[in-house]
mmCIF file of C-alpha atoms in Angstrom:
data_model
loop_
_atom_site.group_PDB
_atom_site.id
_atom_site.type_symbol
_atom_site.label_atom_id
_atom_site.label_comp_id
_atom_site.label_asym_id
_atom_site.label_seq_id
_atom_site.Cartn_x
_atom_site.Cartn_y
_atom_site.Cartn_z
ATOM 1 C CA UNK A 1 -8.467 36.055 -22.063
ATOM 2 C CA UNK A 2 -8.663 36.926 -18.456
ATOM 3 C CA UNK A 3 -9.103 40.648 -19.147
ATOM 4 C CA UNK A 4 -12.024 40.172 -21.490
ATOM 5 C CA UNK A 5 -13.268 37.707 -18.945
ATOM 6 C CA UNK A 6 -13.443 40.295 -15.823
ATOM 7 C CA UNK A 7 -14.605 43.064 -18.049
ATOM 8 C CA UNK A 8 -17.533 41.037 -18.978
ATOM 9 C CA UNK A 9 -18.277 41.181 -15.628
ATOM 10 C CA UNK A 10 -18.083 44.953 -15.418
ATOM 11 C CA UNK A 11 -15.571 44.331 -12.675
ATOM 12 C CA UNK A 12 -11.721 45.599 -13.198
ATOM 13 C CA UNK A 13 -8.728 43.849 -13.298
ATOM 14 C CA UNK A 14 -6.077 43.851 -10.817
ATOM 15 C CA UNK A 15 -3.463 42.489 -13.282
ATOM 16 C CA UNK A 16 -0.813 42.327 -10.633
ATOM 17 C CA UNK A 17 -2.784 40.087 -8.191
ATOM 18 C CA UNK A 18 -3.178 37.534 -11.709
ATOM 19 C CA UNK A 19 0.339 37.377 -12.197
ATOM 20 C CA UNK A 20 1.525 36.882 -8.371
ATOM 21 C CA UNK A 21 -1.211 33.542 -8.540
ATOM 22 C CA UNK A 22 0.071 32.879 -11.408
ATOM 23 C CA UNK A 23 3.652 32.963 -10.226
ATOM 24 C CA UNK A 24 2.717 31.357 -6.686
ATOM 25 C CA UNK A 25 0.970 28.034 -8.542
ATOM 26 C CA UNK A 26 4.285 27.670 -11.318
ATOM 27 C CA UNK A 27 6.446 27.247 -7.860
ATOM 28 C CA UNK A 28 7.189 23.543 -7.086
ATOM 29 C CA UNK A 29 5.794 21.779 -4.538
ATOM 30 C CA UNK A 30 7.782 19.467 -2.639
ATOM 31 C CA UNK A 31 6.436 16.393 -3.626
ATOM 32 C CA UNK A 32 9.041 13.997 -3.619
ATOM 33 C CA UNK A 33 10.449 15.616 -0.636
ATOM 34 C CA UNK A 34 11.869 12.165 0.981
ATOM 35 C CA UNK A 35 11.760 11.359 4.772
ATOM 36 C CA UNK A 36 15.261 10.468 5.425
ATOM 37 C CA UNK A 37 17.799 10.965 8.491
ATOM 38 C CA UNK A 38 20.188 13.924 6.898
ATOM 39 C CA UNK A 39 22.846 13.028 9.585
ATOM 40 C CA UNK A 40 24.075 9.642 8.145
ATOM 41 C CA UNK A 41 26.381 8.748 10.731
ATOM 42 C CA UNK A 42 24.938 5.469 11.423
ATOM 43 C CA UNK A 43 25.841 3.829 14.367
ATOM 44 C CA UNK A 44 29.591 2.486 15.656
ATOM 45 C CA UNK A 45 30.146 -1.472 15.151
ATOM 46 C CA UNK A 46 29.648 -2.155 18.697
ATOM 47 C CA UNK A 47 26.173 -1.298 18.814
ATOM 48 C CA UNK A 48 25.555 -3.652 16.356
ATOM 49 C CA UNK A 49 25.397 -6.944 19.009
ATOM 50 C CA UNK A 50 22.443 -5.853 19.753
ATOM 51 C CA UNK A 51 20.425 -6.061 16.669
ATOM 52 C CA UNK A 52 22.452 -9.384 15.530
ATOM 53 C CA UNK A 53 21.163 -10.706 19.070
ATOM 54 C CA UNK A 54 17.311 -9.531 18.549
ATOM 55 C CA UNK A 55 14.380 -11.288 18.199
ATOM 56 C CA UNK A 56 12.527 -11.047 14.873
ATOM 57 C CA UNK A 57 8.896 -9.112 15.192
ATOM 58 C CA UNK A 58 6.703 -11.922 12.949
ATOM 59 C CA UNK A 59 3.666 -9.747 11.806
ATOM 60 C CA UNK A 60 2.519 -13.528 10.643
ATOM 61 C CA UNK A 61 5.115 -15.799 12.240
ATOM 62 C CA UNK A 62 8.018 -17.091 10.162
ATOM 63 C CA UNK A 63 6.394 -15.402 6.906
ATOM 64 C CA UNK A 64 6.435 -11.552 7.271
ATOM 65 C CA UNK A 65 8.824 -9.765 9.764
ATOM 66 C CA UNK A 66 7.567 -6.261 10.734
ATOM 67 C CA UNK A 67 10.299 -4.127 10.188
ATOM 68 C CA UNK A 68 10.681 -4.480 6.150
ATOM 69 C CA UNK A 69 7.772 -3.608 3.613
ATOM 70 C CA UNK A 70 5.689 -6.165 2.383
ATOM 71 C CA UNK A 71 5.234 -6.751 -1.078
ATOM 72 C CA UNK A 72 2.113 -9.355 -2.372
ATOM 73 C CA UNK A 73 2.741 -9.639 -6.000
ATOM 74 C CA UNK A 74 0.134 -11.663 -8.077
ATOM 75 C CA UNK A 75 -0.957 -12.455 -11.831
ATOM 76 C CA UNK A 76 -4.368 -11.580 -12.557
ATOM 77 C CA UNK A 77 -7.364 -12.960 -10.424
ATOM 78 C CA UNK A 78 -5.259 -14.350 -8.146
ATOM 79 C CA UNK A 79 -7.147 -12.935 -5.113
ATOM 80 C CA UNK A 80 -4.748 -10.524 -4.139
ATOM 81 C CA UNK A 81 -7.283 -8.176 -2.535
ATOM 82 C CA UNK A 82 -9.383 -11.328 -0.947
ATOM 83 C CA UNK A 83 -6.063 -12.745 0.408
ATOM 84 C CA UNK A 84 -5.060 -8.906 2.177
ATOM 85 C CA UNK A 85 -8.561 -8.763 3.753
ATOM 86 C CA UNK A 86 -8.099 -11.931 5.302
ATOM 87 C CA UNK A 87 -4.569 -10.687 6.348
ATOM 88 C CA UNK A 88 -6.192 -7.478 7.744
ATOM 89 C CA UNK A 89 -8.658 -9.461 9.588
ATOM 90 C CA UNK A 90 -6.195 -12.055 10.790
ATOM 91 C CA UNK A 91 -4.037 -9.074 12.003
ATOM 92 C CA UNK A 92 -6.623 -7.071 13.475
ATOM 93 C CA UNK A 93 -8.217 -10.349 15.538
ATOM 94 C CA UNK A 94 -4.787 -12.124 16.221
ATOM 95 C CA UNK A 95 -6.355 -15.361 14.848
ATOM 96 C CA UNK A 96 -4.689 -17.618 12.219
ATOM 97 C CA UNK A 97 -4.374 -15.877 8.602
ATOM 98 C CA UNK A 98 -5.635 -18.248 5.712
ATOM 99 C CA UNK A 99 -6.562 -20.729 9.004
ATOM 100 C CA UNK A 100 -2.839 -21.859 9.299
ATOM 101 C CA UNK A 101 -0.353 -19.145 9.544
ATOM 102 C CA UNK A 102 -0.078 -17.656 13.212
ATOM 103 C CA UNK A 103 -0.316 -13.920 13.771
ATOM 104 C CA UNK A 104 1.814 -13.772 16.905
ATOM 105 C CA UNK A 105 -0.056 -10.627 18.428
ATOM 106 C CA UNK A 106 -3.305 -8.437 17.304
ATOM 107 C CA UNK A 107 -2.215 -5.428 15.753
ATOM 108 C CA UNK A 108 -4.356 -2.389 14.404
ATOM 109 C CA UNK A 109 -4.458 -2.233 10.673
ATOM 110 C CA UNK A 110 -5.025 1.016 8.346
ATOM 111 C CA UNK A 111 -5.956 -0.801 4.864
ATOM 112 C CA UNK A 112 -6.369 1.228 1.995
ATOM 113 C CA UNK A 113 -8.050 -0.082 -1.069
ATOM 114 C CA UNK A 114 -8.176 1.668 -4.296
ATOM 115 C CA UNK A 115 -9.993 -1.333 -6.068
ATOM 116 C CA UNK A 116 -13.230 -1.604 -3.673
ATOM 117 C CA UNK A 117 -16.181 1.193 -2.660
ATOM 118 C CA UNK A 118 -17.114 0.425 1.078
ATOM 119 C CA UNK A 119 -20.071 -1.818 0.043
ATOM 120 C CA UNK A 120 -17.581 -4.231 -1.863
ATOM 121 C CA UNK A 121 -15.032 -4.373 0.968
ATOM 122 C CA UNK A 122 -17.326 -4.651 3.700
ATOM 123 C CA UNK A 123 -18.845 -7.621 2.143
ATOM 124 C CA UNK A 124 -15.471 -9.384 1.777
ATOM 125 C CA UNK A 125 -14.772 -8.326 5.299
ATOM 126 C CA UNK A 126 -17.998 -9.835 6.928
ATOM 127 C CA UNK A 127 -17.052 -12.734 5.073
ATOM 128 C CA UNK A 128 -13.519 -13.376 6.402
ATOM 129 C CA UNK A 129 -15.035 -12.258 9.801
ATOM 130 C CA UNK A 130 -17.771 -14.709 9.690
ATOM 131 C CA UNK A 131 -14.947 -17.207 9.272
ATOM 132 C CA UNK A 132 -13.539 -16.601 12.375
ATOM 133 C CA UNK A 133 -16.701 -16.475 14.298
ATOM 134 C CA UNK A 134 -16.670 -12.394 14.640
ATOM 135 C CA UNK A 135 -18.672 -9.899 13.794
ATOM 136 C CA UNK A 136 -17.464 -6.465 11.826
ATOM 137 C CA UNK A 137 -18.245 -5.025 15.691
ATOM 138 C CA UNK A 138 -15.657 -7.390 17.271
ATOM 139 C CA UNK A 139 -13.123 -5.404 15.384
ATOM 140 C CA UNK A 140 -13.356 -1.931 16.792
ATOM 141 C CA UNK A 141 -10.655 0.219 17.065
ATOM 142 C CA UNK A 142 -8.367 -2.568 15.452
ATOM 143 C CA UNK A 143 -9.290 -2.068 11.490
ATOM 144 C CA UNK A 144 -9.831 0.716 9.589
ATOM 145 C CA UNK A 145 -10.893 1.280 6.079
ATOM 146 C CA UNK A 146 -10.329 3.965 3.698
ATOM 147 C CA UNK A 147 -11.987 2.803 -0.128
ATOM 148 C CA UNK A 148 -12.502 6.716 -0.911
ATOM 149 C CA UNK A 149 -9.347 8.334 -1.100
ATOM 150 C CA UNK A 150 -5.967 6.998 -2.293
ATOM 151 C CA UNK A 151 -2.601 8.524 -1.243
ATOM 152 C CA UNK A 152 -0.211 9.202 -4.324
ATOM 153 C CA UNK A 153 3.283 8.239 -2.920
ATOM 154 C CA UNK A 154 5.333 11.101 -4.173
ATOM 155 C CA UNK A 155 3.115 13.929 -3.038
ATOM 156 C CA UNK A 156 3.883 15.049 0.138
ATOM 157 C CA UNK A 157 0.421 16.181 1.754
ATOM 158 C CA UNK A 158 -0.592 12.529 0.988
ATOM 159 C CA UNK A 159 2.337 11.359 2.874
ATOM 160 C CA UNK A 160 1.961 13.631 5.849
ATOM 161 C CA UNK A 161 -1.911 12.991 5.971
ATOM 162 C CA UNK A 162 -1.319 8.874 6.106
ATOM 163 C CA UNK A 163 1.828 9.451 8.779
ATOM 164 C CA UNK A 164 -1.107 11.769 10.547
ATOM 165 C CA UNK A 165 -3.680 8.884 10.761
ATOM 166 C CA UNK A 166 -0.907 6.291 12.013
ATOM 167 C CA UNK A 167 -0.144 8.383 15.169
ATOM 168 C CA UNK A 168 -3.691 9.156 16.046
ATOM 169 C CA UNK A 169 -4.990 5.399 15.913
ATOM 170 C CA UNK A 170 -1.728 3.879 16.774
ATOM 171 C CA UNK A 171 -1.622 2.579 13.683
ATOM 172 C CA UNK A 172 0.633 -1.105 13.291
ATOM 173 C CA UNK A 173 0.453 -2.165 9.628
ATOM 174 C CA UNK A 174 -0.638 0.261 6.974
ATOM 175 C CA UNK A 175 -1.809 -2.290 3.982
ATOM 176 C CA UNK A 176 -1.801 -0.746 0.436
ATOM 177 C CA UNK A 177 -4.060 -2.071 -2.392
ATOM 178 C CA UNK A 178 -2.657 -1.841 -5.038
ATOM 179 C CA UNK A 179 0.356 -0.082 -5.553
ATOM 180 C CA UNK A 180 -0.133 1.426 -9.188
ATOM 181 C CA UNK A 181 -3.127 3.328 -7.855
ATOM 182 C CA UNK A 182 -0.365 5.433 -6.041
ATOM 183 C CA UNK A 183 1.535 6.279 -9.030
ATOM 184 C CA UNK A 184 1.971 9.435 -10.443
ATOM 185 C CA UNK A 185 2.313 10.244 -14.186
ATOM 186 C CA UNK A 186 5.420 12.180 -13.137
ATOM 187 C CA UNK A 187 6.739 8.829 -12.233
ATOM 188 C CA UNK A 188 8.702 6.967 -14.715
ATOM 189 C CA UNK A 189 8.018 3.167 -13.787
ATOM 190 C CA UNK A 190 11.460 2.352 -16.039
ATOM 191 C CA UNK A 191 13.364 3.977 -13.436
ATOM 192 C CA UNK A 192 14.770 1.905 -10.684
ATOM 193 C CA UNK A 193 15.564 5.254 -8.492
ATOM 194 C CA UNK A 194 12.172 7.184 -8.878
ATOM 195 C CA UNK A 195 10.301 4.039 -7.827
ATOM 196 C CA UNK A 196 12.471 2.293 -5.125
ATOM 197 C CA UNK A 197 12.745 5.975 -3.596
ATOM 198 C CA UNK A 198 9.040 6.330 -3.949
ATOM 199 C CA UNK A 199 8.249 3.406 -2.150
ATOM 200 C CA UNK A 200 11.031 3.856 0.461
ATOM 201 C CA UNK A 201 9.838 7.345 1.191
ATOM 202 C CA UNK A 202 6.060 6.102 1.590
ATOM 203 C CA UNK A 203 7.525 3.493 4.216
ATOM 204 C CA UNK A 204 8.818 6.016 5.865
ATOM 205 C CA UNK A 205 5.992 8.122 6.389
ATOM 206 C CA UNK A 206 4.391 4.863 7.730
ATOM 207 C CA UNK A 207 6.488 4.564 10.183
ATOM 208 C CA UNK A 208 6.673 2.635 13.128
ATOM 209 C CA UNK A 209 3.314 0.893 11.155
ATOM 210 C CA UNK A 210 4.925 -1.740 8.543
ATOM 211 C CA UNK A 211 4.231 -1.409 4.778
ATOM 212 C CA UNK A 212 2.001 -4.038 3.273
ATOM 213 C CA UNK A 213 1.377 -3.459 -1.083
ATOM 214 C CA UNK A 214 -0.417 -5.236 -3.469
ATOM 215 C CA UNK A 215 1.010 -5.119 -7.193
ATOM 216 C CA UNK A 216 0.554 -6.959 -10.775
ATOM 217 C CA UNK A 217 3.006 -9.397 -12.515
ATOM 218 C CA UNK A 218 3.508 -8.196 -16.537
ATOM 219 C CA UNK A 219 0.722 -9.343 -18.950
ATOM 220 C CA UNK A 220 3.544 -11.907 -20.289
ATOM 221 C CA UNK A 221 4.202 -14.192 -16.982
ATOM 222 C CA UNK A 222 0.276 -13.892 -16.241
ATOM 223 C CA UNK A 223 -0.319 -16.036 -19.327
ATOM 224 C CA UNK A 224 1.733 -18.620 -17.787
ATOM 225 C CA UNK A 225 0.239 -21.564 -15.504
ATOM 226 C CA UNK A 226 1.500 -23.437 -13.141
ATOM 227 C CA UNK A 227 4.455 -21.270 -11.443
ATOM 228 C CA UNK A 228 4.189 -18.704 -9.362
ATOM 229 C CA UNK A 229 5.792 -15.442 -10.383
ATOM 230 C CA UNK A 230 9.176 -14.257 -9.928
ATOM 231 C CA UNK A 231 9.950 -10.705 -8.272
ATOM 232 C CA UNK A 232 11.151 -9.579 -11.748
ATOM 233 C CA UNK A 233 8.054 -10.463 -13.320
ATOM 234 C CA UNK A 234 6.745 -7.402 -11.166
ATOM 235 C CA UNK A 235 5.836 -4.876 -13.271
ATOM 236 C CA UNK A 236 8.099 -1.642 -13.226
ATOM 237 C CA UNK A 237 11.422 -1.132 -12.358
ATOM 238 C CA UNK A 238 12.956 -1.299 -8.705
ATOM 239 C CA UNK A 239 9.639 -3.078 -7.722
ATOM 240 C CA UNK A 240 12.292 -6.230 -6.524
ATOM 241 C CA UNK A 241 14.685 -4.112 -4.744
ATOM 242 C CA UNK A 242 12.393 -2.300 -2.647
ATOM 243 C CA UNK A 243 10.763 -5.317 -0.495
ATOM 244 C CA UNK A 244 12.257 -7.662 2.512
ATOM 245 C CA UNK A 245 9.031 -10.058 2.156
ATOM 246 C CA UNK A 246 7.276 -11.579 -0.356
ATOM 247 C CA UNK A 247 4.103 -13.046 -1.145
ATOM 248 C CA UNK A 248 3.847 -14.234 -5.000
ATOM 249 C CA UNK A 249 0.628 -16.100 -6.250
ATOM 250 C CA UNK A 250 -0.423 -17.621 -10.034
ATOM 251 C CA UNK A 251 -2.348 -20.428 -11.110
ATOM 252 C CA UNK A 252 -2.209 -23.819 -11.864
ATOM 253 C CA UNK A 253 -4.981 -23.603 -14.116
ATOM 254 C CA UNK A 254 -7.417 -21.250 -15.788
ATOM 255 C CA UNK A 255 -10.352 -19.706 -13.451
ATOM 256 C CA UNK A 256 -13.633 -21.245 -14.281
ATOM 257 C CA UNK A 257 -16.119 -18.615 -12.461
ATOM 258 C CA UNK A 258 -16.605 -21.616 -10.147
ATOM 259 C CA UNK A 259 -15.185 -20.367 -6.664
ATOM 260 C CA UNK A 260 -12.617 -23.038 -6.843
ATOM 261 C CA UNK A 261 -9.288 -21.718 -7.116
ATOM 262 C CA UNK A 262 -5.789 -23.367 -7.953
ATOM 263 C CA UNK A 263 -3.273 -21.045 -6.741
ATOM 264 C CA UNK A 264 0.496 -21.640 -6.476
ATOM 265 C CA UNK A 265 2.642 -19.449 -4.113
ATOM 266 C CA UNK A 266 5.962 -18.510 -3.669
#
């Protein structure tokens, strides 16, 4: 088919040149190429005072501790993405998240948002601004948004791009909405391994910025009022295993479309 195609064209084919593109786009790519100290030698007992003595780092005090990955599970319209742009602003301003929980320290954010074009998020940004008395201006250098392109967490040029941005804004927290958006087909959600590597790996690239991700509950336990979810009702496997904080939201009853909402958290 290629040969009738170029002599179409009156041009002639260089058959070898196919073949060696051919041959060149059939070798793997190194996609789930983790980010991992080869050495393993860890470190000898004694050293060990040290971090048993430390202070935790509170990204929002006594809620999320910086150095573990954040997960913020939720049923469906449960305000997942409202809550993390409050959390982004709160973060980025150092002013109280939700108006009660204390952010310690202002800290520059990199949220990505595969569920909003910029006209949608800046909207809900303005508004959790306007809450706090700021403007979207009051926030320079300490927020950044990226609603056009979403980083798949197995594929390495994704990870090396997002590490990229980190170091050249000094990146602190690196919020991820939502986390199926950065699934691959490849990716077998039944698997505990592929997933909890997947999402270790992506933390890694992160790094020092802490991991904040947005996922779903299973259609069952979002039927189900008046509880907040479980981390098994997380939908795929190693989901549980793979986060040091939690945020998990339902409702206590059905959303009317009235702006009111019941939400329980655990």
């Amino acid at each position: 088919e290629i040969d009738s195609a170029y002599h179409n064209q009156g041009e002639p084919v260089d058959t070898s040149k196919i073949f060696e593109q051919a041959e060149a786009e059939a070798e793997p790519k190194p996609e789930d190429e983790p980010k991992l100290n080869p050495t393993f030698e860890g470190k000898d007992i004694a050293e060990l005072e040290t971090d048993a003595a430390s202070e935790v780092d509170w990204l929002v005090d006594g809620m999320f501790s910086s150095d573990q990955p954040t997960l913020f599970g939720a049923k469906s319209k449960c305000l997942k993405t409202t809550l993390l742009v409050d959390l982004a602003v709160a973060l980025g301003s150092g002013s109280d998240w939700l108006g009660v929980f204390k952010i310690p320290r202002p800290r520059r954010v990199l949220f990505i948002t595969g569920e909003s074009n910029y006209r949608a998020i800046s909207r809900r940004l303005m508004k959790a601004a306007k809450s706090r008395g700021l403007k979207l201006s009051d926030l320079t250098n300490m927020v950044r948004i990226e609603a056009m392109n979403f980083p798949k967490l197995p594929n390495l040029e994704h990870c090396v791009a997002v590490e990229a941005t980190v170091q050249k804004y000094n990146i602190e927290v690196v919020i991820v909405d939502p986390l199926y958006r950065g699934m691959t087909a490849k990716l077998d959600t039944n698997k505990m391994a592929e997933i909890g590597d997947a999402i270790v790996s992506f933390a890694s690239w992160c790094q020092p910025a802490s991991l904040v991700m947005a996922h779903h509950t299973t259609k069952a336990s979002a039927r189900e009022l008046g509880s907040p979810p479980d981390l098994e009702d997380m939908t795929g496997a190693g989901i549980a295993e793979s986060f040091g904080n939690w945020w998990l939201m339902g409702r206590n009853e059905k959303y009317q479309w009235d702006w009111q909402h019941d939400l329980c958290v655990q």
